[in-house]
Amino acid sequence: PSHLMLTTAPKYCQRYCEQLHPNLVSLPIPISQEYQHKLLIPFTMIWHKRNNQNPKIVWLRETIKSLYSIN
């Protein structure tokens, strides 16, 4: 075919595409670092209040915050 197609997808789709569609090209979105934070998808962590001080929940909450917080 003599046409081009463009799509965006999460990073985890890359391996699937490489296996099933080896002719596809994967490139990062060419935007500056200062605008990349606008592409982030917010998420919410929810747990029962009785587990608020549970060491496992505290660890999970802090780990996720340290890895994905933009502040």
Backbone as ProteinMPNN parsed JSONL, in Angstrom:
{"seq_chain_A": "PSHLMLTTAPKYCQRYCEQLHPNLVSLPIPISQEYQHKLLIPFTMIWHKRNNQNPKIVWLRETIKSLYSIN", "coords_chain_A": {"N_chain_A": [[0.832, -1.209, 0.0], [0.342, 2.285, -0.563], [0.008, 4.197, 1.433], [0.0, 6.035, 4.542], [-0.336, 5.44, 8.018], [-1.235, 6.569, 11.265], [-1.024, 6.275, 14.763], [-1.588, 6.511, 18.306], [-0.479, 4.949, 21.276], [-0.353, 3.288, 24.486], [2.82, 2.602, 26.098], [3.06, -0.102, 26.803], [1.921, -1.495, 24.721], [3.767, -1.729, 22.742], [5.465, -4.053, 22.573], [3.652, -6.048, 21.817], [2.868, -5.069, 19.298], [5.329, -5.177, 17.951], [5.695, -7.919, 17.758], [3.46, -8.855, 16.289], [3.203, -7.129, 14.145], [5.694, -6.529, 12.518], [6.625, -4.596, 10.709], [5.876, -2.134, 11.553], [6.676, 1.088, 12.919], [7.927, 2.432, 15.883], [7.905, 5.406, 17.587], [8.954, 7.971, 19.866], [6.825, 10.555, 21.212], [7.373, 13.688, 19.872], [7.802, 15.965, 21.89], [8.544, 18.642, 24.14], [10.167, 18.316, 27.35], [8.904, 19.829, 29.322], [6.21, 19.824, 28.636], [5.448, 17.215, 28.712], [4.317, 16.301, 31.091], [1.64, 16.896, 30.879], [0.558, 14.829, 29.525], [0.195, 12.789, 31.253], [-1.812, 10.397, 32.967], [-4.193, 10.737, 35.4], [-4.703, 8.888, 38.455], [-6.489, 7.138, 41.041], [-6.063, 6.021, 44.347], [-7.617, 3.702, 46.395], [-8.761, 2.515, 49.52], [-10.02, 0.738, 52.351], [-10.779, 2.568, 55.309], [-9.911, 1.378, 57.667], [-7.584, 0.177, 56.959], [-5.778, 2.153, 56.587], [-3.408, 2.686, 58.03], [-2.021, 0.389, 57.664], [0.982, -1.293, 57.177], [1.66, -2.404, 54.676], [-0.075, -1.143, 52.88], [0.661, 1.503, 53.313], [3.326, 1.384, 52.396], [2.874, 0.706, 49.672], [1.403, 2.945, 48.811], [3.262, 5.062, 49.225], [5.349, 4.201, 47.579], [4.184, 4.255, 45.005], [3.579, 6.991, 44.88], [6.184, 8.078, 44.963], [7.278, 7.117, 42.6], [5.603, 8.069, 40.547], [4.691, 10.639, 40.993], [4.368, 14.037, 39.999], [5.04, 16.23, 41.327]], "CA_chain_A": [[0.0, 0.0, 0.0], [1.076, 3.546, -0.632], [-0.561, 5.144, 2.385], [0.578, 6.03, 5.883], [-1.295, 5.484, 9.117], [-0.632, 7.029, 12.509], [-1.825, 6.047, 15.962], [-0.857, 6.597, 19.57], [-0.843, 3.854, 22.169], [0.523, 3.194, 25.656], [4.103, 1.926, 25.899], [2.955, -1.55, 26.941], [1.467, -2.069, 23.448], [4.883, -1.818, 21.804], [5.917, -5.441, 22.391], [2.604, -6.716, 21.049], [2.977, -4.607, 17.911], [6.577, -5.691, 17.373], [5.526, -9.345, 17.467], [2.424, -9.114, 15.29], [3.324, -6.206, 13.011], [7.114, -6.145, 12.547], [6.93, -3.474, 9.818], [5.502, -0.867, 12.182], [7.753, 1.847, 13.546], [7.531, 3.064, 17.135], [8.701, 6.6, 17.864], [8.425, 8.779, 20.975], [6.153, 11.793, 20.82], [8.405, 14.74, 19.893], [7.437, 17.166, 22.637], [9.542, 19.002, 25.148], [9.999, 17.755, 28.699], [7.986, 20.646, 30.116], [4.833, 19.521, 28.269], [5.16, 15.791, 28.857], [3.466, 16.054, 32.26], [0.237, 17.036, 30.492], [0.124, 13.559, 28.955], [0.004, 11.816, 32.324], [-3.194, 10.051, 33.283], [-4.345, 10.655, 36.858], [-5.371, 7.715, 38.998], [-6.858, 7.26, 42.444], [-5.866, 4.83, 45.173], [-8.718, 3.6, 47.353], [-8.717, 1.399, 50.457], [-10.884, 0.943, 53.508], [-10.092, 3.399, 56.309], [-9.255, 0.556, 58.693], [-6.266, -0.2, 56.434], [-5.0, 3.359, 56.304], [-2.082, 2.592, 58.65], [-1.442, -0.918, 57.353], [2.312, -1.068, 56.596], [1.684, -2.762, 53.25], [-0.766, -0.074, 52.156], [1.534, 2.682, 53.408], [4.445, 1.151, 51.478], [2.373, 0.799, 48.303], [1.04, 4.342, 48.562], [4.49, 5.853, 49.126], [6.097, 3.76, 46.401], [3.525, 4.806, 43.818], [3.788, 8.442, 44.88], [7.575, 8.41, 44.631], [7.554, 6.769, 41.21], [4.759, 8.709, 39.546], [4.293, 12.0, 41.329], [5.036, 15.076, 39.207], [5.342, 17.367, 42.217]], "C_chain_A": [[0.865, 1.256, 0.0], [0.463, 4.596, 0.288], [0.124, 4.994, 3.746], [-0.545, 6.078, 6.903], [-0.545, 5.868, 10.381], [-1.584, 6.72, 13.654], [-0.954, 6.302, 17.186], [-1.368, 5.478, 20.465], [0.088, 3.872, 23.369], [1.767, 2.367, 25.346], [3.97, 0.4, 25.966], [2.46, -2.233, 25.661], [2.621, -2.318, 22.48], [5.313, -3.259, 21.542], [4.92, -6.243, 21.556], [2.711, -6.338, 19.572], [4.235, -5.14, 17.237], [6.438, -7.158, 16.974], [4.562, -9.59, 16.31], [2.541, -8.259, 14.029], [4.761, -5.691, 12.93], [7.484, -4.972, 11.638], [6.536, -2.122, 10.408], [6.714, -0.224, 12.838], [7.195, 2.518, 14.793], [8.477, 4.221, 17.425], [8.117, 7.333, 19.063], [7.736, 10.028, 20.435], [7.168, 12.926, 20.933], [7.928, 16.019, 20.58], [8.476, 17.407, 23.716], [9.173, 18.415, 26.508], [8.95, 18.524, 29.5], [6.512, 20.367, 29.808], [4.466, 18.053, 28.45], [4.242, 15.495, 30.035], [1.982, 16.169, 31.932], [-0.318, 15.751, 29.892], [-0.147, 12.507, 30.018], [-1.479, 11.599, 32.607], [-3.32, 9.937, 34.795], [-5.027, 9.349, 37.271], [-5.589, 7.922, 40.48], [-6.609, 5.937, 43.149], [-6.953, 4.829, 46.243], [-8.522, 2.359, 48.225], [-9.625, 1.736, 51.622], [-10.103, 1.695, 54.582], [-9.411, 2.58, 57.401], [-7.853, 0.131, 58.256], [-5.347, 0.992, 56.186], [-3.585, 3.308, 56.876], [-1.414, 1.232, 58.442], [-0.094, -0.704, 56.655], [2.4, -1.402, 55.104], [1.029, -1.68, 52.396], [0.079, 1.197, 52.166], [2.701, 2.544, 52.433], [3.995, 1.319, 50.027], [2.077, 2.244, 47.927], [2.285, 5.202, 48.36], [5.322, 5.473, 47.899], [5.492, 4.338, 45.13], [3.716, 6.314, 43.752], [5.204, 8.806, 44.47], [7.899, 8.123, 43.169], [6.82, 7.649, 40.211], [4.317, 10.122, 39.867], [5.064, 13.003, 40.485], [5.368, 16.288, 40.063], [6.734, 17.27, 42.771]], "O_chain_A": [[1.984, 1.259, 0.512], [0.416, 5.774, -0.067], [0.736, 3.97, 4.048], [-1.585, 6.692, 6.665], [0.628, 5.536, 10.548], [-2.798, 6.884, 13.529], [0.274, 6.307, 17.096], [-2.542, 5.111, 20.415], [1.193, 4.408, 23.291], [1.76, 1.533, 24.44], [4.687, -0.313, 25.265], [2.579, -3.453, 25.542], [2.459, -3.045, 21.5], [5.506, -3.64, 20.387], [5.313, -7.026, 20.691], [2.649, -7.205, 18.7], [4.196, -5.515, 16.065], [7.001, -7.587, 15.966], [4.818, -10.435, 15.452], [2.033, -8.631, 12.971], [5.014, -4.528, 13.245], [8.567, -4.406, 11.79], [6.832, -1.08, 9.823], [7.651, -0.905, 13.256], [6.113, 3.104, 14.758], [9.693, 4.041, 17.501], [6.902, 7.317, 19.258], [8.036, 10.492, 19.335], [7.767, 13.105, 21.994], [7.682, 17.031, 19.924], [9.186, 16.496, 24.142], [8.02, 18.068, 26.767], [8.194, 17.93, 30.268], [5.65, 20.649, 30.64], [3.294, 17.691, 28.351], [3.469, 14.539, 29.988], [1.15, 15.596, 32.635], [-1.533, 15.6, 29.766], [-0.671, 11.438, 29.707], [-2.288, 12.52, 32.494], [-2.63, 9.126, 35.412], [-5.825, 8.785, 36.522], [-4.955, 8.774, 41.102], [-6.905, 4.868, 42.615], [-7.177, 5.837, 46.913], [-8.163, 1.29, 47.731], [-9.955, 2.9, 51.844], [-8.902, 1.48, 54.744], [-8.437, 3.038, 57.999], [-7.026, -0.235, 59.092], [-4.257, 0.837, 55.634], [-2.656, 3.836, 56.265], [-0.348, 0.972, 58.999], [-0.034, -0.006, 55.643], [3.135, -0.751, 54.362], [1.523, -1.345, 51.32], [0.196, 1.883, 51.15], [3.025, 3.494, 51.72], [4.661, 1.995, 49.243], [2.458, 2.706, 46.851], [2.346, 5.987, 47.414], [5.926, 6.335, 47.261], [6.212, 4.854, 44.275], [3.986, 6.858, 42.681], [5.401, 9.749, 43.704], [8.716, 8.821, 42.568], [7.351, 7.947, 39.141], [3.62, 10.741, 39.062], [6.267, 12.849, 40.274], [5.922, 17.268, 39.565], [7.156, 18.139, 43.535]]}, "name": "protein", "num_of_chains": 1, "seq": "PSHLMLTTAPKYCQRYCEQLHPNLVSLPIPISQEYQHKLLIPFTMIWHKRNNQNPKIVWLRETIKSLYSIN"}
